[in-house]
Amino acid sequence: MATIVEFDLPAEEFALYETLEAVSDAEFEVERVVADATSRIVPYVWVRTNDFDALETAFENDPTVSSITALSETDDDRSYRMEWDGPIDLLIHIMTEQQGTITHARGSNETWTLRVLFPERTALSRAHDFARERGFSLDVRSVYQMDDERGGRVGLTEIQHDVLVAAFKAGYFKVPREVSLKEFSEQQGVSHQAMSERIRRGVDTLIEHTLITGEGEGQQDE
């Protein structure tokens, strides 16, 4: 049965450690991760900070960032496609050897928090053994099966999950709406544009993991 593990990892044992040190208020949220090769990871990352000039200077000096491309931005955050190398052996092992899927990764305050979906419990055990043998300082928060109640996030990041639940409770999805996007954004203390992006990304992920996953090629609606 598919198993999800949530754990913390010190940034010095992972990517972007020097960036997190140089720009202390930076918060990273990985939207998705691709294992592009056996020694390279390509994440798509949203970053929030008060000083993007300092952030991009830090990227240039960070040995774990081999390339970076800016994709889009809102009032509060920016999206990048990166290529990581360096101390990412654990992530590569999880994705290529154990077929794990990174469903959430968030970096701030010199710590990374990751949520990983493994196809079976034994794959998690093998990844844990690998981490222990290589000296990684994992702090496991929780382990649960996909049929547990918490598995209901269906691929959503924690932020996406919380935003969609809050929007639902506020009446944003009702017809007619009980709260406008502007009003909801103000309630949550987030800019209008940033909230629009979060809701869009969350709905897109929800559809992908509930309506699209498992559909056959070339299916047509009747």
JSON list of C-alpha atoms in Angstrom, two decimals:
[
{"chain": "A", "resi": 1, "resn": "MET", "atom": "CA", "xyz": [0.00, 0.00, 0.00]},
{"chain": "A", "resi": 2, "resn": "ALA", "atom": "CA", "xyz": [1.23, 3.52, -0.83]},
{"chain": "A", "resi": 3, "resn": "THR", "atom": "CA", "xyz": [2.82, 5.25, 2.16]},
{"chain": "A", "resi": 4, "resn": "ILE", "atom": "CA", "xyz": [3.52, 8.92, 2.88]},
{"chain": "A", "resi": 5, "resn": "VAL", "atom": "CA", "xyz": [6.31, 10.17, 5.14]},
{"chain": "A", "resi": 6, "resn": "GLU", "atom": "CA", "xyz": [6.88, 13.72, 6.34]},
{"chain": "A", "resi": 7, "resn": "PHE", "atom": "CA", "xyz": [10.32, 14.66, 7.64]},
{"chain": "A", "resi": 8, "resn": "ASP", "atom": "CA", "xyz": [12.65, 17.59, 8.35]},
{"chain": "A", "resi": 9, "resn": "LEU", "atom": "CA", "xyz": [16.19, 17.79, 7.02]},
{"chain": "A", "resi": 10, "resn": "PRO", "atom": "CA", "xyz": [18.88, 20.37, 7.90]},
{"chain": "A", "resi": 11, "resn": "ALA", "atom": "CA", "xyz": [19.57, 22.65, 4.93]},
{"chain": "A", "resi": 12, "resn": "GLU", "atom": "CA", "xyz": [23.32, 21.95, 5.11]},
{"chain": "A", "resi": 13, "resn": "GLU", "atom": "CA", "xyz": [22.50, 18.35, 4.12]},
{"chain": "A", "resi": 14, "resn": "PHE", "atom": "CA", "xyz": [20.37, 19.46, 1.19]},
{"chain": "A", "resi": 15, "resn": "ALA", "atom": "CA", "xyz": [20.13, 22.12, -1.51]},
{"chain": "A", "resi": 16, "resn": "LEU", "atom": "CA", "xyz": [20.19, 25.94, -1.21]},
{"chain": "A", "resi": 17, "resn": "TYR", "atom": "CA", "xyz": [21.92, 25.98, 2.18]},
{"chain": "A", "resi": 18, "resn": "GLU", "atom": "CA", "xyz": [24.05, 29.03, 1.35]},
{"chain": "A", "resi": 19, "resn": "THR", "atom": "CA", "xyz": [21.03, 30.85, -0.07]},
{"chain": "A", "resi": 20, "resn": "LEU", "atom": "CA", "xyz": [19.00, 30.21, 3.08]},
{"chain": "A", "resi": 21, "resn": "GLU", "atom": "CA", "xyz": [21.93, 31.49, 5.15]},
{"chain": "A", "resi": 22, "resn": "ALA", "atom": "CA", "xyz": [22.40, 34.62, 3.03]},
{"chain": "A", "resi": 23, "resn": "VAL", "atom": "CA", "xyz": [18.70, 35.54, 2.76]},
{"chain": "A", "resi": 24, "resn": "SER", "atom": "CA", "xyz": [17.26, 34.63, 6.13]},
{"chain": "A", "resi": 25, "resn": "ASP", "atom": "CA", "xyz": [13.64, 35.56, 5.37]},
{"chain": "A", "resi": 26, "resn": "ALA", "atom": "CA", "xyz": [13.46, 33.52, 2.15]},
{"chain": "A", "resi": 27, "resn": "GLU", "atom": "CA", "xyz": [10.81, 30.78, 1.99]},
{"chain": "A", "resi": 28, "resn": "PHE", "atom": "CA", "xyz": [10.94, 28.11, -0.71]},
{"chain": "A", "resi": 29, "resn": "GLU", "atom": "CA", "xyz": [8.01, 25.98, -1.83]},
{"chain": "A", "resi": 30, "resn": "VAL", "atom": "CA", "xyz": [8.77, 23.30, -4.40]},
{"chain": "A", "resi": 31, "resn": "GLU", "atom": "CA", "xyz": [5.83, 22.88, -6.75]},
{"chain": "A", "resi": 32, "resn": "ARG", "atom": "CA", "xyz": [7.20, 19.78, -8.50]},
{"chain": "A", "resi": 33, "resn": "VAL", "atom": "CA", "xyz": [10.47, 17.94, -8.93]},
{"chain": "A", "resi": 34, "resn": "VAL", "atom": "CA", "xyz": [11.90, 16.08, -11.92]},
{"chain": "A", "resi": 35, "resn": "ALA", "atom": "CA", "xyz": [14.82, 13.66, -11.68]},
{"chain": "A", "resi": 36, "resn": "ASP", "atom": "CA", "xyz": [16.55, 14.74, -14.88]},
{"chain": "A", "resi": 37, "resn": "ALA", "atom": "CA", "xyz": [19.54, 12.41, -14.44]},
{"chain": "A", "resi": 38, "resn": "THR", "atom": "CA", "xyz": [21.18, 10.15, -11.89]},
{"chain": "A", "resi": 39, "resn": "SER", "atom": "CA", "xyz": [23.07, 13.11, -10.43]},
{"chain": "A", "resi": 40, "resn": "ARG", "atom": "CA", "xyz": [20.81, 16.08, -11.11]},
{"chain": "A", "resi": 41, "resn": "ILE", "atom": "CA", "xyz": [17.41, 17.28, -9.88]},
{"chain": "A", "resi": 42, "resn": "VAL", "atom": "CA", "xyz": [15.20, 19.84, -11.65]},
{"chain": "A", "resi": 43, "resn": "PRO", "atom": "CA", "xyz": [12.73, 21.47, -9.22]},
{"chain": "A", "resi": 44, "resn": "TYR", "atom": "CA", "xyz": [10.13, 24.12, -10.01]},
{"chain": "A", "resi": 45, "resn": "VAL", "atom": "CA", "xyz": [10.17, 26.47, -7.03]},
{"chain": "A", "resi": 46, "resn": "TRP", "atom": "CA", "xyz": [8.14, 29.37, -5.69]},
{"chain": "A", "resi": 47, "resn": "VAL", "atom": "CA", "xyz": [10.12, 31.77, -3.50]},
{"chain": "A", "resi": 48, "resn": "ARG", "atom": "CA", "xyz": [8.96, 34.51, -1.16]},
{"chain": "A", "resi": 49, "resn": "THR", "atom": "CA", "xyz": [11.32, 37.16, 0.23]},
{"chain": "A", "resi": 50, "resn": "ASN", "atom": "CA", "xyz": [11.53, 40.89, 0.89]},
{"chain": "A", "resi": 51, "resn": "ASP", "atom": "CA", "xyz": [14.71, 41.22, -1.18]},
{"chain": "A", "resi": 52, "resn": "PHE", "atom": "CA", "xyz": [14.74, 39.46, -4.54]},
{"chain": "A", "resi": 53, "resn": "ASP", "atom": "CA", "xyz": [17.96, 41.22, -5.59]},
{"chain": "A", "resi": 54, "resn": "ALA", "atom": "CA", "xyz": [19.77, 39.64, -2.64]},
{"chain": "A", "resi": 55, "resn": "LEU", "atom": "CA", "xyz": [18.09, 36.32, -3.39]},
{"chain": "A", "resi": 56, "resn": "GLU", "atom": "CA", "xyz": [19.29, 36.17, -6.98]},
{"chain": "A", "resi": 57, "resn": "THR", "atom": "CA", "xyz": [22.80, 37.19, -5.94]},
{"chain": "A", "resi": 58, "resn": "ALA", "atom": "CA", "xyz": [22.73, 34.34, -3.43]},
{"chain": "A", "resi": 59, "resn": "PHE", "atom": "CA", "xyz": [21.63, 31.93, -6.18]},
{"chain": "A", "resi": 60, "resn": "GLU", "atom": "CA", "xyz": [24.70, 32.91, -8.21]},
{"chain": "A", "resi": 61, "resn": "ASN", "atom": "CA", "xyz": [26.97, 32.08, -5.27]},
{"chain": "A", "resi": 62, "resn": "ASP", "atom": "CA", "xyz": [25.21, 28.88, -4.21]},
{"chain": "A", "resi": 63, "resn": "PRO", "atom": "CA", "xyz": [27.18, 25.77, -5.30]},
{"chain": "A", "resi": 64, "resn": "THR", "atom": "CA", "xyz": [24.04, 23.60, -5.28]},
{"chain": "A", "resi": 65, "resn": "VAL", "atom": "CA", "xyz": [22.41, 25.69, -8.05]},
{"chain": "A", "resi": 66, "resn": "SER", "atom": "CA", "xyz": [23.89, 24.79, -11.44]},
{"chain": "A", "resi": 67, "resn": "SER", "atom": "CA", "xyz": [21.34, 26.78, -13.47]},
{"chain": "A", "resi": 68, "resn": "ILE", "atom": "CA", "xyz": [18.20, 28.82, -12.91]},
{"chain": "A", "resi": 69, "resn": "THR", "atom": "CA", "xyz": [15.43, 30.29, -15.07]},
{"chain": "A", "resi": 70, "resn": "ALA", "atom": "CA", "xyz": [12.84, 32.79, -13.84]},
{"chain": "A", "resi": 71, "resn": "LEU", "atom": "CA", "xyz": [9.34, 31.73, -14.92]},
{"chain": "A", "resi": 72, "resn": "SER", "atom": "CA", "xyz": [6.75, 34.07, -13.42]},
{"chain": "A", "resi": 73, "resn": "GLU", "atom": "CA", "xyz": [6.07, 36.37, -10.50]},
{"chain": "A", "resi": 74, "resn": "THR", "atom": "CA", "xyz": [3.31, 37.88, -8.38]},
{"chain": "A", "resi": 75, "resn": "ASP", "atom": "CA", "xyz": [3.44, 40.80, -5.97]},
{"chain": "A", "resi": 76, "resn": "ASP", "atom": "CA", "xyz": [4.93, 38.60, -3.24]},
{"chain": "A", "resi": 77, "resn": "ASP", "atom": "CA", "xyz": [6.74, 35.66, -4.82]},
{"chain": "A", "resi": 78, "resn": "ARG", "atom": "CA", "xyz": [8.54, 34.41, -7.90]},
{"chain": "A", "resi": 79, "resn": "SER", "atom": "CA", "xyz": [8.69, 31.09, -9.69]},
{"chain": "A", "resi": 80, "resn": "TYR", "atom": "CA", "xyz": [11.93, 29.51, -10.93]},
{"chain": "A", "resi": 81, "resn": "ARG", "atom": "CA", "xyz": [13.04, 26.41, -12.76]},
{"chain": "A", "resi": 82, "resn": "MET", "atom": "CA", "xyz": [16.30, 25.26, -11.22]},
{"chain": "A", "resi": 83, "resn": "GLU", "atom": "CA", "xyz": [18.87, 22.54, -11.63]},
{"chain": "A", "resi": 84, "resn": "TRP", "atom": "CA", "xyz": [20.30, 21.25, -8.36]},
{"chain": "A", "resi": 85, "resn": "ASP", "atom": "CA", "xyz": [23.45, 19.27, -7.81]},
{"chain": "A", "resi": 86, "resn": "GLY", "atom": "CA", "xyz": [25.72, 18.69, -4.83]},
{"chain": "A", "resi": 87, "resn": "PRO", "atom": "CA", "xyz": [24.28, 17.21, -1.60]},
{"chain": "A", "resi": 88, "resn": "ILE", "atom": "CA", "xyz": [21.09, 15.76, -3.07]},
{"chain": "A", "resi": 89, "resn": "ASP", "atom": "CA", "xyz": [21.97, 12.06, -2.95]},
{"chain": "A", "resi": 90, "resn": "LEU", "atom": "CA", "xyz": [18.99, 11.27, -0.74]},
{"chain": "A", "resi": 91, "resn": "LEU", "atom": "CA", "xyz": [16.50, 12.97, -3.06]},
{"chain": "A", "resi": 92, "resn": "ILE", "atom": "CA", "xyz": [17.94, 11.21, -6.11]},
{"chain": "A", "resi": 93, "resn": "HIS", "atom": "CA", "xyz": [17.81, 7.86, -4.33]},
{"chain": "A", "resi": 94, "resn": "ILE", "atom": "CA", "xyz": [14.19, 8.42, -3.30]},
{"chain": "A", "resi": 95, "resn": "MET", "atom": "CA", "xyz": [13.07, 9.39, -6.81]},
{"chain": "A", "resi": 96, "resn": "THR", "atom": "CA", "xyz": [15.14, 7.07, -9.02]},
{"chain": "A", "resi": 97, "resn": "GLU", "atom": "CA", "xyz": [15.75, 3.99, -6.86]},
{"chain": "A", "resi": 98, "resn": "GLN", "atom": "CA", "xyz": [12.57, 3.85, -4.79]},
{"chain": "A", "resi": 99, "resn": "GLN", "atom": "CA", "xyz": [10.14, 5.55, -7.23]},
{"chain": "A", "resi": 100, "resn": "GLY", "atom": "CA", "xyz": [9.14, 8.06, -4.56]},
{"chain": "A", "resi": 101, "resn": "THR", "atom": "CA", "xyz": [7.21, 11.22, -5.45]},
{"chain": "A", "resi": 102, "resn": "ILE", "atom": "CA", "xyz": [7.93, 14.53, -3.74]},
{"chain": "A", "resi": 103, "resn": "THR", "atom": "CA", "xyz": [4.45, 15.92, -3.00]},
{"chain": "A", "resi": 104, "resn": "HIS", "atom": "CA", "xyz": [5.64, 18.81, -0.84]},
{"chain": "A", "resi": 105, "resn": "ALA", "atom": "CA", "xyz": [8.98, 20.44, -0.07]},
{"chain": "A", "resi": 106, "resn": "ARG", "atom": "CA", "xyz": [9.40, 23.67, 1.85]},
{"chain": "A", "resi": 107, "resn": "GLY", "atom": "CA", "xyz": [12.65, 25.35, 2.87]},
{"chain": "A", "resi": 108, "resn": "SER", "atom": "CA", "xyz": [13.08, 28.15, 5.41]},
{"chain": "A", "resi": 109, "resn": "ASN", "atom": "CA", "xyz": [15.20, 29.00, 8.46]},
{"chain": "A", "resi": 110, "resn": "GLU", "atom": "CA", "xyz": [17.95, 26.59, 7.36]},
{"chain": "A", "resi": 111, "resn": "THR", "atom": "CA", "xyz": [15.57, 23.61, 7.41]},
{"chain": "A", "resi": 112, "resn": "TRP", "atom": "CA", "xyz": [13.75, 21.68, 4.69]},
{"chain": "A", "resi": 113, "resn": "THR", "atom": "CA", "xyz": [10.46, 19.91, 5.32]},
{"chain": "A", "resi": 114, "resn": "LEU", "atom": "CA", "xyz": [9.54, 17.24, 2.78]},
{"chain": "A", "resi": 115, "resn": "ARG", "atom": "CA", "xyz": [6.54, 15.02, 2.18]},
{"chain": "A", "resi": 116, "resn": "VAL", "atom": "CA", "xyz": [7.21, 11.95, 0.04]},
{"chain": "A", "resi": 117, "resn": "LEU", "atom": "CA", "xyz": [4.78, 9.41, -1.40]},
{"chain": "A", "resi": 118, "resn": "PHE", "atom": "CA", "xyz": [6.26, 5.91, -1.73]},
{"chain": "A", "resi": 119, "resn": "PRO", "atom": "CA", "xyz": [4.51, 3.21, -3.79]},
{"chain": "A", "resi": 120, "resn": "GLU", "atom": "CA", "xyz": [4.84, 0.75, -0.89]},
{"chain": "A", "resi": 121, "resn": "ARG", "atom": "CA", "xyz": [6.02, 0.64, 2.71]},
{"chain": "A", "resi": 122, "resn": "THR", "atom": "CA", "xyz": [9.13, -1.39, 1.84]},
{"chain": "A", "resi": 123, "resn": "ALA", "atom": "CA", "xyz": [10.35, 1.41, -0.47]},
{"chain": "A", "resi": 124, "resn": "LEU", "atom": "CA", "xyz": [10.15, 3.81, 2.47]},
{"chain": "A", "resi": 125, "resn": "SER", "atom": "CA", "xyz": [12.15, 1.35, 4.61]},
{"chain": "A", "resi": 126, "resn": "ARG", "atom": "CA", "xyz": [14.87, 1.10, 1.97]},
{"chain": "A", "resi": 127, "resn": "ALA", "atom": "CA", "xyz": [15.05, 4.91, 1.64]},
{"chain": "A", "resi": 128, "resn": "HIS", "atom": "CA", "xyz": [15.27, 5.25, 5.43]},
{"chain": "A", "resi": 129, "resn": "ASP", "atom": "CA", "xyz": [18.12, 2.70, 5.54]},
{"chain": "A", "resi": 130, "resn": "PHE", "atom": "CA", "xyz": [19.93, 4.63, 2.78]},
{"chain": "A", "resi": 131, "resn": "ALA", "atom": "CA", "xyz": [19.56, 7.89, 4.71]},
{"chain": "A", "resi": 132, "resn": "ARG", "atom": "CA", "xyz": [20.86, 6.34, 7.93]},
{"chain": "A", "resi": 133, "resn": "GLU", "atom": "CA", "xyz": [23.84, 4.71, 6.21]},
{"chain": "A", "resi": 134, "resn": "ARG", "atom": "CA", "xyz": [24.80, 8.02, 4.54]},
{"chain": "A", "resi": 135, "resn": "GLY", "atom": "CA", "xyz": [24.50, 9.99, 7.79]},
{"chain": "A", "resi": 136, "resn": "PHE", "atom": "CA", "xyz": [21.50, 12.15, 6.94]},
{"chain": "A", "resi": 137, "resn": "SER", "atom": "CA", "xyz": [19.87, 13.77, 10.00]},
{"chain": "A", "resi": 138, "resn": "LEU", "atom": "CA", "xyz": [16.24, 12.99, 9.28]},
{"chain": "A", "resi": 139, "resn": "ASP", "atom": "CA", "xyz": [13.63, 14.08, 11.81]},
{"chain": "A", "resi": 140, "resn": "VAL", "atom": "CA", "xyz": [10.56, 12.05, 10.85]},
{"chain": "A", "resi": 141, "resn": "ARG", "atom": "CA", "xyz": [7.33, 13.87, 11.69]},
{"chain": "A", "resi": 142, "resn": "SER", "atom": "CA", "xyz": [4.82, 11.24, 10.62]},
{"chain": "A", "resi": 143, "resn": "VAL", "atom": "CA", "xyz": [4.23, 8.14, 8.51]},
{"chain": "A", "resi": 144, "resn": "TYR", "atom": "CA", "xyz": [0.79, 7.16, 7.29]},
{"chain": "A", "resi": 145, "resn": "GLN", "atom": "CA", "xyz": [-0.96, 5.02, 4.68]},
{"chain": "A", "resi": 146, "resn": "MET", "atom": "CA", "xyz": [-2.88, 6.51, 1.78]},
{"chain": "A", "resi": 147, "resn": "ASP", "atom": "CA", "xyz": [-6.16, 5.22, 3.19]},
{"chain": "A", "resi": 148, "resn": "ASP", "atom": "CA", "xyz": [-5.59, 7.22, 6.40]},
{"chain": "A", "resi": 149, "resn": "GLU", "atom": "CA", "xyz": [-7.63, 10.39, 6.78]},
{"chain": "A", "resi": 150, "resn": "ARG", "atom": "CA", "xyz": [-4.57, 12.58, 6.24]},
{"chain": "A", "resi": 151, "resn": "GLY", "atom": "CA", "xyz": [-4.03, 11.00, 2.83]},
{"chain": "A", "resi": 152, "resn": "GLY", "atom": "CA", "xyz": [-6.96, 13.09, 1.64]},
{"chain": "A", "resi": 153, "resn": "ARG", "atom": "CA", "xyz": [-4.66, 15.92, 0.53]},
{"chain": "A", "resi": 154, "resn": "VAL", "atom": "CA", "xyz": [-4.30, 14.04, -2.79]},
{"chain": "A", "resi": 155, "resn": "GLY", "atom": "CA", "xyz": [-1.13, 15.70, -3.95]},
{"chain": "A", "resi": 156, "resn": "LEU", "atom": "CA", "xyz": [-1.84, 19.18, -2.60]},
{"chain": "A", "resi": 157, "resn": "THR", "atom": "CA", "xyz": [0.92, 21.01, -0.79]},
{"chain": "A", "resi": 158, "resn": "GLU", "atom": "CA", "xyz": [0.09, 22.10, 2.74]},
{"chain": "A", "resi": 159, "resn": "ILE", "atom": "CA", "xyz": [-0.40, 25.70, 1.60]},
{"chain": "A", "resi": 160, "resn": "GLN", "atom": "CA", "xyz": [-2.66, 24.67, -1.30]},
{"chain": "A", "resi": 161, "resn": "HIS", "atom": "CA", "xyz": [-4.71, 22.43, 0.99]},
{"chain": "A", "resi": 162, "resn": "ASP", "atom": "CA", "xyz": [-5.17, 25.14, 3.63]},
{"chain": "A", "resi": 163, "resn": "VAL", "atom": "CA", "xyz": [-6.03, 27.84, 1.07]},
{"chain": "A", "resi": 164, "resn": "LEU", "atom": "CA", "xyz": [-8.68, 25.72, -0.68]},
{"chain": "A", "resi": 165, "resn": "VAL", "atom": "CA", "xyz": [-10.25, 24.66, 2.62]},
{"chain": "A", "resi": 166, "resn": "ALA", "atom": "CA", "xyz": [-10.31, 28.27, 3.87]},
{"chain": "A", "resi": 167, "resn": "ALA", "atom": "CA", "xyz": [-11.78, 29.48, 0.56]},
{"chain": "A", "resi": 168, "resn": "PHE", "atom": "CA", "xyz": [-14.48, 26.81, 0.71]},
{"chain": "A", "resi": 169, "resn": "LYS", "atom": "CA", "xyz": [-15.41, 27.68, 4.30]},
{"chain": "A", "resi": 170, "resn": "ALA", "atom": "CA", "xyz": [-15.51, 31.40, 3.42]},
{"chain": "A", "resi": 171, "resn": "GLY", "atom": "CA", "xyz": [-17.99, 30.71, 0.60]},
{"chain": "A", "resi": 172, "resn": "TYR", "atom": "CA", "xyz": [-15.64, 31.61, -2.25]},
{"chain": "A", "resi": 173, "resn": "PHE", "atom": "CA", "xyz": [-16.73, 28.60, -4.34]},
{"chain": "A", "resi": 174, "resn": "LYS", "atom": "CA", "xyz": [-20.47, 29.03, -3.76]},
{"chain": "A", "resi": 175, "resn": "VAL", "atom": "CA", "xyz": [-22.82, 30.33, -6.46]},
{"chain": "A", "resi": 176, "resn": "PRO", "atom": "CA", "xyz": [-23.22, 33.20, -6.01]},
{"chain": "A", "resi": 177, "resn": "ARG", "atom": "CA", "xyz": [-19.98, 33.76, -4.14]},
{"chain": "A", "resi": 178, "resn": "GLU", "atom": "CA", "xyz": [-20.30, 34.83, -0.52]},
{"chain": "A", "resi": 179, "resn": "VAL", "atom": "CA", "xyz": [-16.85, 36.45, -0.57]},
{"chain": "A", "resi": 180, "resn": "SER", "atom": "CA", "xyz": [-14.88, 38.02, -3.40]},
{"chain": "A", "resi": 181, "resn": "LEU", "atom": "CA", "xyz": [-11.28, 37.14, -4.17]},
{"chain": "A", "resi": 182, "resn": "LYS", "atom": "CA", "xyz": [-10.25, 40.61, -2.97]},
{"chain": "A", "resi": 183, "resn": "GLU", "atom": "CA", "xyz": [-12.11, 40.18, 0.33]},
{"chain": "A", "resi": 184, "resn": "PHE", "atom": "CA", "xyz": [-10.77, 36.65, 0.86]},
{"chain": "A", "resi": 185, "resn": "SER", "atom": "CA", "xyz": [-7.21, 37.79, 0.09]},
{"chain": "A", "resi": 186, "resn": "GLU", "atom": "CA", "xyz": [-7.50, 40.58, 2.66]},
{"chain": "A", "resi": 187, "resn": "GLN", "atom": "CA", "xyz": [-8.84, 38.13, 5.26]},
{"chain": "A", "resi": 188, "resn": "GLN", "atom": "CA", "xyz": [-5.82, 35.87, 4.69]},
{"chain": "A", "resi": 189, "resn": "GLY", "atom": "CA", "xyz": [-3.31, 38.73, 4.63]},
{"chain": "A", "resi": 190, "resn": "VAL", "atom": "CA", "xyz": [-2.14, 37.88, 1.11]},
{"chain": "A", "resi": 191, "resn": "SER", "atom": "CA", "xyz": [-2.13, 40.02, -2.02]},
{"chain": "A", "resi": 192, "resn": "HIS", "atom": "CA", "xyz": [-4.93, 39.61, -4.56]},
{"chain": "A", "resi": 193, "resn": "GLN", "atom": "CA", "xyz": [-2.53, 38.31, -7.23]},
{"chain": "A", "resi": 194, "resn": "ALA", "atom": "CA", "xyz": [-0.76, 35.87, -4.91]},
{"chain": "A", "resi": 195, "resn": "MET", "atom": "CA", "xyz": [-4.07, 34.41, -3.68]},
{"chain": "A", "resi": 196, "resn": "SER", "atom": "CA", "xyz": [-5.31, 34.05, -7.25]},
{"chain": "A", "resi": 197, "resn": "GLU", "atom": "CA", "xyz": [-2.15, 32.08, -8.10]},
{"chain": "A", "resi": 198, "resn": "ARG", "atom": "CA", "xyz": [-2.46, 29.86, -5.00]},
{"chain": "A", "resi": 199, "resn": "ILE", "atom": "CA", "xyz": [-6.09, 28.99, -5.68]},
{"chain": "A", "resi": 200, "resn": "ARG", "atom": "CA", "xyz": [-5.39, 28.32, -9.36]},
{"chain": "A", "resi": 201, "resn": "ARG", "atom": "CA", "xyz": [-2.41, 26.07, -8.60]},
{"chain": "A", "resi": 202, "resn": "GLY", "atom": "CA", "xyz": [-4.35, 24.26, -5.89]},
{"chain": "A", "resi": 203, "resn": "VAL", "atom": "CA", "xyz": [-7.37, 23.60, -8.10]},
{"chain": "A", "resi": 204, "resn": "ASP", "atom": "CA", "xyz": [-5.07, 22.47, -10.93]},
{"chain": "A", "resi": 205, "resn": "THR", "atom": "CA", "xyz": [-3.33, 19.99, -8.60]},
{"chain": "A", "resi": 206, "resn": "LEU", "atom": "CA", "xyz": [-6.63, 18.75, -7.20]},
{"chain": "A", "resi": 207, "resn": "ILE", "atom": "CA", "xyz": [-8.02, 18.07, -10.67]},
{"chain": "A", "resi": 208, "resn": "GLU", "atom": "CA", "xyz": [-4.79, 16.35, -11.76]},
{"chain": "A", "resi": 209, "resn": "HIS", "atom": "CA", "xyz": [-4.78, 13.98, -8.78]},
{"chain": "A", "resi": 210, "resn": "THR", "atom": "CA", "xyz": [-8.51, 13.22, -8.65]},
{"chain": "A", "resi": 211, "resn": "LEU", "atom": "CA", "xyz": [-9.96, 13.54, -12.16]},
{"chain": "A", "resi": 212, "resn": "ILE", "atom": "CA", "xyz": [-7.00, 13.03, -14.48]},
{"chain": "A", "resi": 213, "resn": "THR", "atom": "CA", "xyz": [-4.87, 10.38, -12.73]},
{"chain": "A", "resi": 214, "resn": "GLY", "atom": "CA", "xyz": [-5.56, 6.93, -14.12]},
{"chain": "A", "resi": 215, "resn": "GLU", "atom": "CA", "xyz": [-7.45, 8.06, -17.21]},
{"chain": "A", "resi": 216, "resn": "GLY", "atom": "CA", "xyz": [-6.59, 6.20, -20.35]},
{"chain": "A", "resi": 217, "resn": "GLU", "atom": "CA", "xyz": [-4.95, 7.77, -23.38]},
{"chain": "A", "resi": 218, "resn": "GLY", "atom": "CA", "xyz": [-7.32, 9.37, -25.82]},
{"chain": "A", "resi": 219, "resn": "GLN", "atom": "CA", "xyz": [-10.47, 9.04, -23.73]},
{"chain": "A", "resi": 220, "resn": "GLN", "atom": "CA", "xyz": [-13.30, 11.27, -24.85]},
{"chain": "A", "resi": 221, "resn": "ASP", "atom": "CA", "xyz": [-16.31, 12.53, -22.91]},
{"chain": "A", "resi": 222, "resn": "GLU", "atom": "CA", "xyz": [-19.54, 11.12, -24.22]}
]
